[in-house]
Coordinates of C-alpha atoms in Angstrom, one line a residue:
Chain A
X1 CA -65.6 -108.4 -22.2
X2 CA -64.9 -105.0 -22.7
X3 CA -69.2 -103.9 -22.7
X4 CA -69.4 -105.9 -19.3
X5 CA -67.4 -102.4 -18.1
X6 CA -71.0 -100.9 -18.3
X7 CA -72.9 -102.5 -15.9
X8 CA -76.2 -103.0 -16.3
X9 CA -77.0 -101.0 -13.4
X10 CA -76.4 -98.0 -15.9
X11 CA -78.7 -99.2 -18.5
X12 CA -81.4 -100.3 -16.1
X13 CA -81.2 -96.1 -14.6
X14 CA -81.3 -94.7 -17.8
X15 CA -84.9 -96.5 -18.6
X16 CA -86.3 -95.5 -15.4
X17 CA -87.9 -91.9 -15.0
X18 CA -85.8 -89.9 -13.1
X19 CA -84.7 -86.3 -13.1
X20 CA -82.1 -85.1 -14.6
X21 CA -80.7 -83.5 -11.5
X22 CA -81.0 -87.4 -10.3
X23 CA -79.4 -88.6 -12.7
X24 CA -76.6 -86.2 -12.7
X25 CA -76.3 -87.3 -8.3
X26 CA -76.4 -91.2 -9.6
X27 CA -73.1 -90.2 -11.8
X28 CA -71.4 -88.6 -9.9
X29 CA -71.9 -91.2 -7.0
X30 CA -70.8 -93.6 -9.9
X31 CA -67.6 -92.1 -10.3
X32 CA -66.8 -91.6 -7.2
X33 CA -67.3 -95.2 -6.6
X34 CA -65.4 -96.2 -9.8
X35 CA -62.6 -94.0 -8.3
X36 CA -62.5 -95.7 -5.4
X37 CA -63.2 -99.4 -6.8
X38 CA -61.7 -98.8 -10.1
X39 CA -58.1 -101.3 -9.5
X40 CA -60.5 -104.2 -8.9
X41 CA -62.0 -103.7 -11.9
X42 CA -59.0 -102.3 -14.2
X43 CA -57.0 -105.1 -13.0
X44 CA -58.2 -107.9 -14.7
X45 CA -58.3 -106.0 -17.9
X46 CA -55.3 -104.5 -17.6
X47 CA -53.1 -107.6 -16.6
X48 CA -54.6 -109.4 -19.6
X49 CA -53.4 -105.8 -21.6
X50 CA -50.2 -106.2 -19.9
X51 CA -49.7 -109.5 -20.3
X52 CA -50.6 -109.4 -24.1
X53 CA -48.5 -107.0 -24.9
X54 CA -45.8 -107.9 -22.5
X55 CA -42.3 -106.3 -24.7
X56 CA -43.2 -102.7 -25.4
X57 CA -44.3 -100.2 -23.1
X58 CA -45.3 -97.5 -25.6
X59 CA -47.6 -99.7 -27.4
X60 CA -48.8 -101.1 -23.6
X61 CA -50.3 -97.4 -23.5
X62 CA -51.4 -97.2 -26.8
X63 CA -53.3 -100.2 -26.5
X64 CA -55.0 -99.1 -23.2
X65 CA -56.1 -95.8 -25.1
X66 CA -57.2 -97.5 -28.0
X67 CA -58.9 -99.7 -25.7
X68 CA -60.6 -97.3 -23.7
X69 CA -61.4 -95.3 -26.5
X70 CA -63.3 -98.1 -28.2
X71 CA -65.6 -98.0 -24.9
X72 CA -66.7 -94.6 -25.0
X73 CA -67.0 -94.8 -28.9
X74 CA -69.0 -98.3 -28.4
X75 CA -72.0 -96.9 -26.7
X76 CA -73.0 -95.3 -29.8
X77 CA -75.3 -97.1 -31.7
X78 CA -76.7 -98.9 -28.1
X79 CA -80.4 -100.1 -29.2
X80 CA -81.7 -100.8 -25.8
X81 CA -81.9 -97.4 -24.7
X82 CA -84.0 -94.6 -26.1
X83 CA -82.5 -91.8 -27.5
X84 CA -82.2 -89.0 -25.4
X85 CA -81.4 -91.2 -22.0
X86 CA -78.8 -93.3 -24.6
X87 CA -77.2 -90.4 -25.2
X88 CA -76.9 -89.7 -21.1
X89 CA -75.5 -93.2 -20.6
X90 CA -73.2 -92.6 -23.0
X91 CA -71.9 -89.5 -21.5
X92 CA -71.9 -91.2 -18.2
X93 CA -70.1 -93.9 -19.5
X94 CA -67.6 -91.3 -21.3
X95 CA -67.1 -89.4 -18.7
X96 CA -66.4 -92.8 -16.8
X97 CA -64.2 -94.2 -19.5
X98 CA -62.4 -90.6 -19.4
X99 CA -61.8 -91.4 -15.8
X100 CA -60.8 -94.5 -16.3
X101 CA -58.4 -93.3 -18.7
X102 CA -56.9 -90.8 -16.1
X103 CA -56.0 -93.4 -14.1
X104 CA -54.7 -96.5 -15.8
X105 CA -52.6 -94.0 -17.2
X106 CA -51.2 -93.8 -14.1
X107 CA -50.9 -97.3 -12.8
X108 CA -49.5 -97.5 -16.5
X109 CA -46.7 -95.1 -15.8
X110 CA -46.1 -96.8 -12.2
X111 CA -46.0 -99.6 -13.8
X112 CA -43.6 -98.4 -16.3
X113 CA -41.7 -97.5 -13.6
X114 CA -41.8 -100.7 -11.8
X115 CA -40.9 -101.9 -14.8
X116 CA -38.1 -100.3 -15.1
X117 CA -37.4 -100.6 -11.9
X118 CA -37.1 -104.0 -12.1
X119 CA -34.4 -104.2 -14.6
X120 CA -32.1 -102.3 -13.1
X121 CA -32.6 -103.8 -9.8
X122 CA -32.1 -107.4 -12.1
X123 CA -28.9 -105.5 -13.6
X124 CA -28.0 -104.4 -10.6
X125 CA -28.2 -107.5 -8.6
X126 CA -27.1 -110.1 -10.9
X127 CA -24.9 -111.8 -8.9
X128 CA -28.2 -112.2 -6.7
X129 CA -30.2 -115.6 -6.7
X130 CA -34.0 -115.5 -8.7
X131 CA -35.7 -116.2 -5.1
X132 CA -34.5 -112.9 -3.3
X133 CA -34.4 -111.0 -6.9
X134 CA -38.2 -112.1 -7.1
X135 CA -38.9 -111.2 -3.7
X136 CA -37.2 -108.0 -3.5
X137 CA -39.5 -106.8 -6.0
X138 CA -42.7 -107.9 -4.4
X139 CA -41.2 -105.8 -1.6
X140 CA -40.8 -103.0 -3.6
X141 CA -43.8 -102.7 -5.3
X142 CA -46.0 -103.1 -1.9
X143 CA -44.1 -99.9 -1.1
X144 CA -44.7 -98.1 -3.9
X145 CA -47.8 -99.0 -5.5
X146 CA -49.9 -98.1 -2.2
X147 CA -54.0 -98.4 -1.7
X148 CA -54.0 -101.4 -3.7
X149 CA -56.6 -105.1 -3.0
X150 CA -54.5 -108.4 -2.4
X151 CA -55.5 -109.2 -5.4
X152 CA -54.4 -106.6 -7.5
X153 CA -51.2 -107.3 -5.7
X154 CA -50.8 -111.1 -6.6
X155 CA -51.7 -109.6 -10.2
X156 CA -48.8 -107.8 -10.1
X157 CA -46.4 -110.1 -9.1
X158 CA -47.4 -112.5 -11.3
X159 CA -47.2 -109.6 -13.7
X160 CA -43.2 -108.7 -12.4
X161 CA -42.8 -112.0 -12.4
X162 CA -43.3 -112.0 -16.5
X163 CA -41.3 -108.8 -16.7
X164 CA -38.6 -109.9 -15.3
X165 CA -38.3 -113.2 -16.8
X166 CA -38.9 -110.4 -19.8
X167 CA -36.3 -108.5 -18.5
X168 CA -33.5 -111.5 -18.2
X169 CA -33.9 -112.2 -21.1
X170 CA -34.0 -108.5 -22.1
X171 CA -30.3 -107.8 -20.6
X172 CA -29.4 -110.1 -23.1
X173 CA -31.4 -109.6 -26.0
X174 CA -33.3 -106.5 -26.3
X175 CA -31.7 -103.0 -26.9
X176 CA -33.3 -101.1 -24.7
X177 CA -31.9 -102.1 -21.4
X178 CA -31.3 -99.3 -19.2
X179 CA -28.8 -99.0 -16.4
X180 CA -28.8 -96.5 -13.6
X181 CA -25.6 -96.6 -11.6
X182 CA -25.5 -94.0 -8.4
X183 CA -27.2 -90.7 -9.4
X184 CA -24.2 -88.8 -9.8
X185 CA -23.2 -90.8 -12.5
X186 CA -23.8 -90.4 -16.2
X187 CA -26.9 -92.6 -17.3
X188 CA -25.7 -95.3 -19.7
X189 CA -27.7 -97.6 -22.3
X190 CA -25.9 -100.6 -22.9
X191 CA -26.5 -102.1 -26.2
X192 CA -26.9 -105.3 -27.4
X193 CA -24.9 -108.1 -26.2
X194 CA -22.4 -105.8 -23.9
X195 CA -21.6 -106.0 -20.0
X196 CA -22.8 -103.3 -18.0
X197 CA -19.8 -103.6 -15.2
X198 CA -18.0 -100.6 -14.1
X199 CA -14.4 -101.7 -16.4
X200 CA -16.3 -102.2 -19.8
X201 CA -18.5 -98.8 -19.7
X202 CA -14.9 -96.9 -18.5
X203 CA -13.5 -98.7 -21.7
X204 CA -16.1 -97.6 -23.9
X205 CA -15.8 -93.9 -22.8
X206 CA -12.8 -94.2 -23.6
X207 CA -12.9 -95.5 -26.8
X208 CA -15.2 -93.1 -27.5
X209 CA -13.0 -90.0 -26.9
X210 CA -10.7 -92.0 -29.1
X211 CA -13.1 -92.1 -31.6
X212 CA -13.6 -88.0 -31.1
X213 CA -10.6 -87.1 -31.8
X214 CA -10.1 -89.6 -34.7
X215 CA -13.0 -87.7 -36.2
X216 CA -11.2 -84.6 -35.6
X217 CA -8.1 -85.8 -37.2
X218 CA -9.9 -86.5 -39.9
X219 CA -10.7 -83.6 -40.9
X220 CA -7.7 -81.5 -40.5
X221 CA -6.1 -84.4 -42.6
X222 CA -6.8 -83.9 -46.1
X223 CA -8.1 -87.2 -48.1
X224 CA -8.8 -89.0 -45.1
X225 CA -12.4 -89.0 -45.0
X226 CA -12.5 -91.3 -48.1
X227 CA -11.3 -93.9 -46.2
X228 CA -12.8 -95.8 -43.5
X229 CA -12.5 -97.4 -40.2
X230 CA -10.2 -96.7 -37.7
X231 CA -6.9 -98.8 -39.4
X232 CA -7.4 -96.7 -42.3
X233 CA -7.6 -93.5 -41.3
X234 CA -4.8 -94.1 -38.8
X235 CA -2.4 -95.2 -41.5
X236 CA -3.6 -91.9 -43.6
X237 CA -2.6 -90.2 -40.5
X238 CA 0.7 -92.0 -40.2
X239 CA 1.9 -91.4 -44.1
X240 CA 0.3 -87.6 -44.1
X241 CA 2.9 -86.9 -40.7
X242 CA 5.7 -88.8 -42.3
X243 CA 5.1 -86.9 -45.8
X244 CA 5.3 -83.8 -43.9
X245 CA 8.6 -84.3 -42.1
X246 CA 10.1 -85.6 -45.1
X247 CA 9.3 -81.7 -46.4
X248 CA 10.9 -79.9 -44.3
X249 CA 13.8 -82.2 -44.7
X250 CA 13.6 -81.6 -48.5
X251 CA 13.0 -77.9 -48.0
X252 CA 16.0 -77.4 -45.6
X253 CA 18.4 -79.0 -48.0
X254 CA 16.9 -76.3 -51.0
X255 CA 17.8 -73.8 -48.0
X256 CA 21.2 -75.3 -47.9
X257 CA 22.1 -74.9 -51.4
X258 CA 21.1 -71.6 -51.6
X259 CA 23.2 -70.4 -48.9
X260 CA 24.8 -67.4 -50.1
X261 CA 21.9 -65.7 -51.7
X262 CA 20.1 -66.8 -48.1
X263 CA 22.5 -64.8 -46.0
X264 CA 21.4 -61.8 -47.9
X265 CA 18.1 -62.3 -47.7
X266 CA 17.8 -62.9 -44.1
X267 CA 19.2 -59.9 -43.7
X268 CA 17.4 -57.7 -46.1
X269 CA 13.8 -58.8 -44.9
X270 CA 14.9 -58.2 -41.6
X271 CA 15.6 -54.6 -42.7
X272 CA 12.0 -54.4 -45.0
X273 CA 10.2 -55.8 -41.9
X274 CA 12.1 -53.4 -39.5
X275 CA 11.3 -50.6 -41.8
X276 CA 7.5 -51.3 -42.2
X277 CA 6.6 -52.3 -38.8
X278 CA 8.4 -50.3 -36.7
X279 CA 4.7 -48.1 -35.8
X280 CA 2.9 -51.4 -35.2
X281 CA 5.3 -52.7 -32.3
X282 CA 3.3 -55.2 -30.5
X283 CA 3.8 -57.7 -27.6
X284 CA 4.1 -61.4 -29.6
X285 CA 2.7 -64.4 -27.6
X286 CA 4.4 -64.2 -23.6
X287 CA 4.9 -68.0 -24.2
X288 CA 7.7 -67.2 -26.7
X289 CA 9.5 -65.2 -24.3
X290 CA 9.2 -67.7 -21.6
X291 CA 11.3 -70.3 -23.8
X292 CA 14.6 -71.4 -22.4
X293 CA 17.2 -70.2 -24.5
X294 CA 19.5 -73.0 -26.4
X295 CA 20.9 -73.8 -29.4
X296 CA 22.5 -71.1 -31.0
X297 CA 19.2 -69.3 -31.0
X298 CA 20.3 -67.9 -27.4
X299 CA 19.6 -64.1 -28.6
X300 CA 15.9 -63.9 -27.6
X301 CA 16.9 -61.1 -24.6
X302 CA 19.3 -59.1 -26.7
X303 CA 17.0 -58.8 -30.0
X304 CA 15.5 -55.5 -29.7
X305 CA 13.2 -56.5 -32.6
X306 CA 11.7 -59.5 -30.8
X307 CA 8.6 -58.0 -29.9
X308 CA 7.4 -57.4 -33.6
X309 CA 4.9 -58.5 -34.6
X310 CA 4.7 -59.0 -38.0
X311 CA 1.2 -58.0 -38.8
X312 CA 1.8 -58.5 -42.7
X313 CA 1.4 -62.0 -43.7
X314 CA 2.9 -61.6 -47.6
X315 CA 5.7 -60.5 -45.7
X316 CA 7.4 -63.1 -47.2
X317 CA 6.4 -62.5 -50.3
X318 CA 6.7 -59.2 -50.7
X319 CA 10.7 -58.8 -50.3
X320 CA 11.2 -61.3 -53.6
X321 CA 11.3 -58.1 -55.4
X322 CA 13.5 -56.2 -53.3
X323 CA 15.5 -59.4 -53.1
X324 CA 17.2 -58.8 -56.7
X325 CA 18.7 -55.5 -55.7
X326 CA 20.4 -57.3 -52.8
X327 CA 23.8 -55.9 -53.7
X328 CA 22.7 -52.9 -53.1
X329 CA 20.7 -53.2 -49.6
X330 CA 23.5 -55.5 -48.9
X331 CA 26.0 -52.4 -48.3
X332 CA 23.1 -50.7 -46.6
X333 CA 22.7 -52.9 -44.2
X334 CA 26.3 -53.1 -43.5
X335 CA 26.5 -49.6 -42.5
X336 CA 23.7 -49.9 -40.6
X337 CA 25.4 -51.8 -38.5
X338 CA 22.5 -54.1 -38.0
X339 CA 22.5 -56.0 -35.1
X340 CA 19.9 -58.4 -33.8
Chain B
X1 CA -16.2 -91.7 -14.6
X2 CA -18.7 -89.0 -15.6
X3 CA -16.1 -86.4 -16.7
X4 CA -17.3 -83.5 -19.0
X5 CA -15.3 -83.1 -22.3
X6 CA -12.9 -79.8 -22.5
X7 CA -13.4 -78.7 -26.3
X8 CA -10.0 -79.8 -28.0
X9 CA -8.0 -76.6 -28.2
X10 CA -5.5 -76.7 -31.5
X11 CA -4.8 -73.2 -32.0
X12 CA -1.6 -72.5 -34.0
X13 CA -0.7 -69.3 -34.3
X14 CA 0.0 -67.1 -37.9
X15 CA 2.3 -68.1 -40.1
X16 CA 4.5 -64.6 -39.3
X17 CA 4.9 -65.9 -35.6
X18 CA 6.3 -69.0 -37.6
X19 CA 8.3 -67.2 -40.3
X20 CA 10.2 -64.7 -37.4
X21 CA 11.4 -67.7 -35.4
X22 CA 12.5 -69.6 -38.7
X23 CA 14.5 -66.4 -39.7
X24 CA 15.8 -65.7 -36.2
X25 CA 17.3 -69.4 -36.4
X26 CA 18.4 -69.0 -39.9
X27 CA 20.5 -65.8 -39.2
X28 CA 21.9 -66.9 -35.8
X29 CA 23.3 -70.0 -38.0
X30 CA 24.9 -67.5 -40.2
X31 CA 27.0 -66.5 -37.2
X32 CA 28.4 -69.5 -36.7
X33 CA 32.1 -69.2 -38.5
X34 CA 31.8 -73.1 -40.5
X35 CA 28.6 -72.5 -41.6
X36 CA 29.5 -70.5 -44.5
X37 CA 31.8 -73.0 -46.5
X38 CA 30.9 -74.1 -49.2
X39 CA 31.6 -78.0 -48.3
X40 CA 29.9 -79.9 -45.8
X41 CA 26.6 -79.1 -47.3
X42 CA 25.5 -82.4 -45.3
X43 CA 26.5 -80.6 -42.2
X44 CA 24.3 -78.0 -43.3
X45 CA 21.3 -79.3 -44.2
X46 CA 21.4 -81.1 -40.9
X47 CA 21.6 -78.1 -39.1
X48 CA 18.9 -75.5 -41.1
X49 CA 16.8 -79.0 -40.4
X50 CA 17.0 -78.8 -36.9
X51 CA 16.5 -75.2 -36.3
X52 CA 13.3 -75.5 -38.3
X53 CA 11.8 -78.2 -35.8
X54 CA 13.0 -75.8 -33.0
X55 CA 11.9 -72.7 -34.3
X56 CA 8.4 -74.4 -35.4
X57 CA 8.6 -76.3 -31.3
X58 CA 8.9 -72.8 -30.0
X59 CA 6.6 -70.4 -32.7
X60 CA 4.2 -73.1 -31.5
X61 CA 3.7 -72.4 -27.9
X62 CA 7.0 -73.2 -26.4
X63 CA 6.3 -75.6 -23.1
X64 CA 2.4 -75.6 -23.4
X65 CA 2.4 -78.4 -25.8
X66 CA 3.7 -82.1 -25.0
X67 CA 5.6 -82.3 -28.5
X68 CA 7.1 -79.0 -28.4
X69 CA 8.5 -79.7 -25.2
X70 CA 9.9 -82.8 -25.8
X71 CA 11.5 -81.5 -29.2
X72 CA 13.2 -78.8 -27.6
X73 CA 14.3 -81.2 -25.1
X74 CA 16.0 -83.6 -27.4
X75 CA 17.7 -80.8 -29.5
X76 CA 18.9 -79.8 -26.4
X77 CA 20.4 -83.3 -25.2
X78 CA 21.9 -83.1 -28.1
X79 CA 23.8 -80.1 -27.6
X80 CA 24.5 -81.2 -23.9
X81 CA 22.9 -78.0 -22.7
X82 CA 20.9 -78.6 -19.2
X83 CA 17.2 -77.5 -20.1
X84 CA 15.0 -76.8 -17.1
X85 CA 11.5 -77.0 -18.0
X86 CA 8.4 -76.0 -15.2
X87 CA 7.3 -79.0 -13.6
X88 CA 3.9 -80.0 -13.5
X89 CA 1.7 -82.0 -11.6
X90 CA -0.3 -82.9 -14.0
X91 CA 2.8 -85.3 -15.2
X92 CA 2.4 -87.6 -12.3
X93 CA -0.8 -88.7 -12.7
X94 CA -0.3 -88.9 -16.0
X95 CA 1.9 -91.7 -15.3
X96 CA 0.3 -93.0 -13.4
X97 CA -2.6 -93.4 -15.4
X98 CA -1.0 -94.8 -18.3
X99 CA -0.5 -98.0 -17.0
X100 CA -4.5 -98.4 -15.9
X101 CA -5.9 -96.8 -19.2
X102 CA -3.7 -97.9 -22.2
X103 CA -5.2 -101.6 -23.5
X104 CA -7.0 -102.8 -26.7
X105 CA -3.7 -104.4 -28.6
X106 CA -5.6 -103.7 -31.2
X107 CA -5.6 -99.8 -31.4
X108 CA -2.0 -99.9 -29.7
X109 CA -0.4 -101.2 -32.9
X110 CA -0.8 -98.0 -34.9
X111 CA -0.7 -96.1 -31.9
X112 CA 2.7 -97.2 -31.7
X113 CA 3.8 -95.5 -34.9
X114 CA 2.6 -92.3 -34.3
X115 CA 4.3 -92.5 -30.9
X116 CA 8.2 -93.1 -33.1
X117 CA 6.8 -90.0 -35.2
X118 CA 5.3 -87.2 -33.4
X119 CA 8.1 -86.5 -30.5
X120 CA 7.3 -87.4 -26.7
X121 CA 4.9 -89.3 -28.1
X122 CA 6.1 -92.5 -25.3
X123 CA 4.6 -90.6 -22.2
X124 CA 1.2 -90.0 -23.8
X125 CA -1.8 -92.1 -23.5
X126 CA -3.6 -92.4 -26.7
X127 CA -6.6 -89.8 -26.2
X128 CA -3.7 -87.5 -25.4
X129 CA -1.6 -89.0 -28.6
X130 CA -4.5 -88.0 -30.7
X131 CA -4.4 -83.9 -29.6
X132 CA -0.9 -83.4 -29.8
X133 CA -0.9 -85.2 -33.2
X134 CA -3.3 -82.9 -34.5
X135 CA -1.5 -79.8 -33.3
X136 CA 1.6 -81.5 -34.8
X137 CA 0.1 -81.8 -38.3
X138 CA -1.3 -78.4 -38.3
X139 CA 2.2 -76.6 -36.6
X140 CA 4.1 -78.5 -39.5
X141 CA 2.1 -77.5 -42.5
X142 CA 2.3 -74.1 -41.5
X143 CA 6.4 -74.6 -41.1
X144 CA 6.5 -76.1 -44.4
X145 CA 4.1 -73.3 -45.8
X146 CA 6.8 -70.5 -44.4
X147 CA 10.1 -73.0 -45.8
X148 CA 8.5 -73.3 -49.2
X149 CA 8.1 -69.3 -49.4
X150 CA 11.0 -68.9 -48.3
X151 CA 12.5 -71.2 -51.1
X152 CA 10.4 -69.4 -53.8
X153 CA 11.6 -66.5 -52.8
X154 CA 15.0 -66.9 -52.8
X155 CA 14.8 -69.0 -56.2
X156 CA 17.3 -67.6 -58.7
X157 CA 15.2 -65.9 -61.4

């Protein structure tokens, strides 16, 4: 099947005695014709290709290479022809089998596309009856696939035909179902089993900026990334916020007890941070300012010191040590008159 | 539907920013005449508590976060004291939004407890939820990280 692609028109040549410039003419004439000609004659092959290998697309190609390939490689050893004019043939037939590469690459891709086409026109239109669906696409596919016999075209729609029954069934079942909304949009791939409609993709987007910011969660939350699933990780979430609450509540009542000694300290590492940051003045976040004064904490305007920035961060620490000769800075600070 | 995603901004600021709003609360409590007696420690605690959320609510950005806002709004309810707060547009829609956007029963569950913990957590949809939690958790460590200096330091030795 696949030798009857040379035609014995080329052996036949090669035997005769002609000249090489001839011979060369007689090619090119070949190709020419086999550019012209070629559909009727790739078609048959190609359909059966097509049909054989009717789910994948990438091994659809690689099986036309590998194909083609085993023509030009299968002139080799030819014994009917001598050697030097074999060797011409086969070059001939190369070169034609390179050509002929070239372009079922091309009716591959358009039919790729056609393809392709053809499922998302089938996810587009499902509501659609079969009849129109089927028609539509012979429609289509006259408009595309242009310069084409009648028969080529009745090859194809019996070959649409299998792809889209391929295709319904793909929606379904295979994974790699494409749908193209409007050409604004984003370019989705629906998986298996899932509805393509415009409520469950807005669902999944937004379950998947949940899922983002679950992942993000997860790792400012420490120990969370042990546990799994969404449930989990939530109720790691849940515990780690409540844990933290009940903190502060156990820290404030510590503050509480140690009211006294707090009232000095306040105080004092006011006066240490005064005292040490006083050169590095700077602006604090504007949003702080903006804040609507309640509580008792209504002295934001008045405080002079509310600007400072306190660039040390052991400030805290630091004053512990001055802390135990609060008696002392107590009386200063007194004097000072210190006033926020 | 095709929306490009802002990157999730949880910046809190240093602990000082933290740290001067905590002491600023602290010594405006001292002020107040009944704090100092020795009783009523209940009263206290209750009080020191609070000022930490609002100091934290307001070292953490003030009105640019959901939570903040809606803590300093309850402490202030709770004081009586009318709070006036910028209005945003952005509100609305929100609203409006929320009824559309917020199914699955099954996420809602647990959504529903963070809701009752992190404040103004009602108004949020759950992608929302999931920010201001985050900013939540990180502003509160860092209030804790201040209070439990602050304790240390003023340990008796």
């Amino acid at each position: 099947m696949l030798e009857g692609l040379v035609s014995p028109e080329n052996l036949s040549l090669s035997s005769m005695d002609m000249s090489v410039l001839e011979r060369l003419k007689w090619l090119r004439q070949q190709q020419q014709k086999q550019v012209v000609s070629q559909s009727s004659d790739n078609s048959p092959e190609l359909l059966q290709i097509l049909q054989f290998h009717e789910s994948n697309n990438d091994e659809l190609l690689q099986s036309t290479f590998s194909h083609f390939q085993m023509l030009g490689s299968g002139f080799g050893p030819n014994p009917n022809m001598g050697f030097g004019p074999s060797r011409e043939a086969m070059d001939g037939c190369i070169s034609r089998t390179s050509s002929l590469q070239m372009d079922p690459v091309d009716t591959m891709g358009v039919m790729l596309k056609n393809s392709e086409e053809n499922r998302t026109i089938s996810s587009k239109n499902k509501r659609k009856s079969e009849v129109k669906r089927r028609e539509e696409e012979k429609t289509e596919k006259k408009i595309k696939v242009a310069a084409e016999t009648e028969s080529n075209m009745k090859g194809k729609s019996s070959m649409s035909n299998n792809t889209e029954a391929s295709s319904d069934t793909s929606k379904e079942t295979s994974k790699g179902a494409s749908e193209i909304q409007k050409l604004d949009y984003i370019h989705v791939r629906s998986r298996r089993g899932q509805a393509t409609d415009r409520h469950s993709l807005a669902e999944r987007a937004r379950r998947e900026k949940i899922s983002k910011k679950m992942k993000y969660l997860q790792d400012i939350v420490p120990g969370c990334k042990k546990v799994t699933g969404q449930a989990g990780m939530l109720d790691e979430i849940i515990n780690y916020v409540q844990s933290l609450q009940t903190q502060v509540e156990f820290l404030s009542m510590k503050l509480a007890v140690l009211n006294s000694e707090l009232e000095l300290a306040v105080e004092d590492l006011y006066l240490h941070a005064y005292f040490t940051n006083l050169p590095v003045v700077n602006a604090s976040k504007p949003s702080i300012m903006v804040d609507v004064p309640l509580f008792p904490l209504d002295q934001q305007g008045s405080l002079d010191l509310s600007v400072i920035n306190l660039s040390q961060t052991t400030s805290i620490e630091a004053p512990s040590a001055s802390w135990e000769t609060q008696s002392r800075s107590l009386f200063n600070t007194s004097s000072l008159g210190f006033h926020y | 539907m095709a929306s490009a995603d802002k990157p999730i901004n949880t910046d809190v600021p240093e602990k000082d920013v933290f740290t001067l709003h905590f002491l600023q609360s602290l010594s405006n409590l001292r002020r107040q005449n009944t704090f100092n007696s020795p009783e009523k420690t209940n009263d206290r605690v209750k009080k020191i508590k609070k000022a930490a959320y609002v100091s934290m609510a307001r070292a953490a950005g003030g009105t640019n976060r959901l939570w903040s806002r809606a803590l300093l709004r309850r402490a202030a309810k709770e004081n009586s004291k009318v709070v006036r707060f910028p209005r945003r547009k952005k509100r609305v829609t929100c609203l409006r939004r929320r009824r559309s956007n917020r199914r699955d029963p099954v996420e809602e569950e647990e959504a529903e407890r963070l809701r009752n913990l992190v404040p103004g957590g009602g108004g949020m949809e759950t992608s929302k939820l999931m920010e201001e939690t985050a900013h939540y958790i990180k502003c509160l460590s860092m209030q804790v990280k201040v209070m439990q200096c602050l304790v240390d330091g003023l340990a008796p030795k």
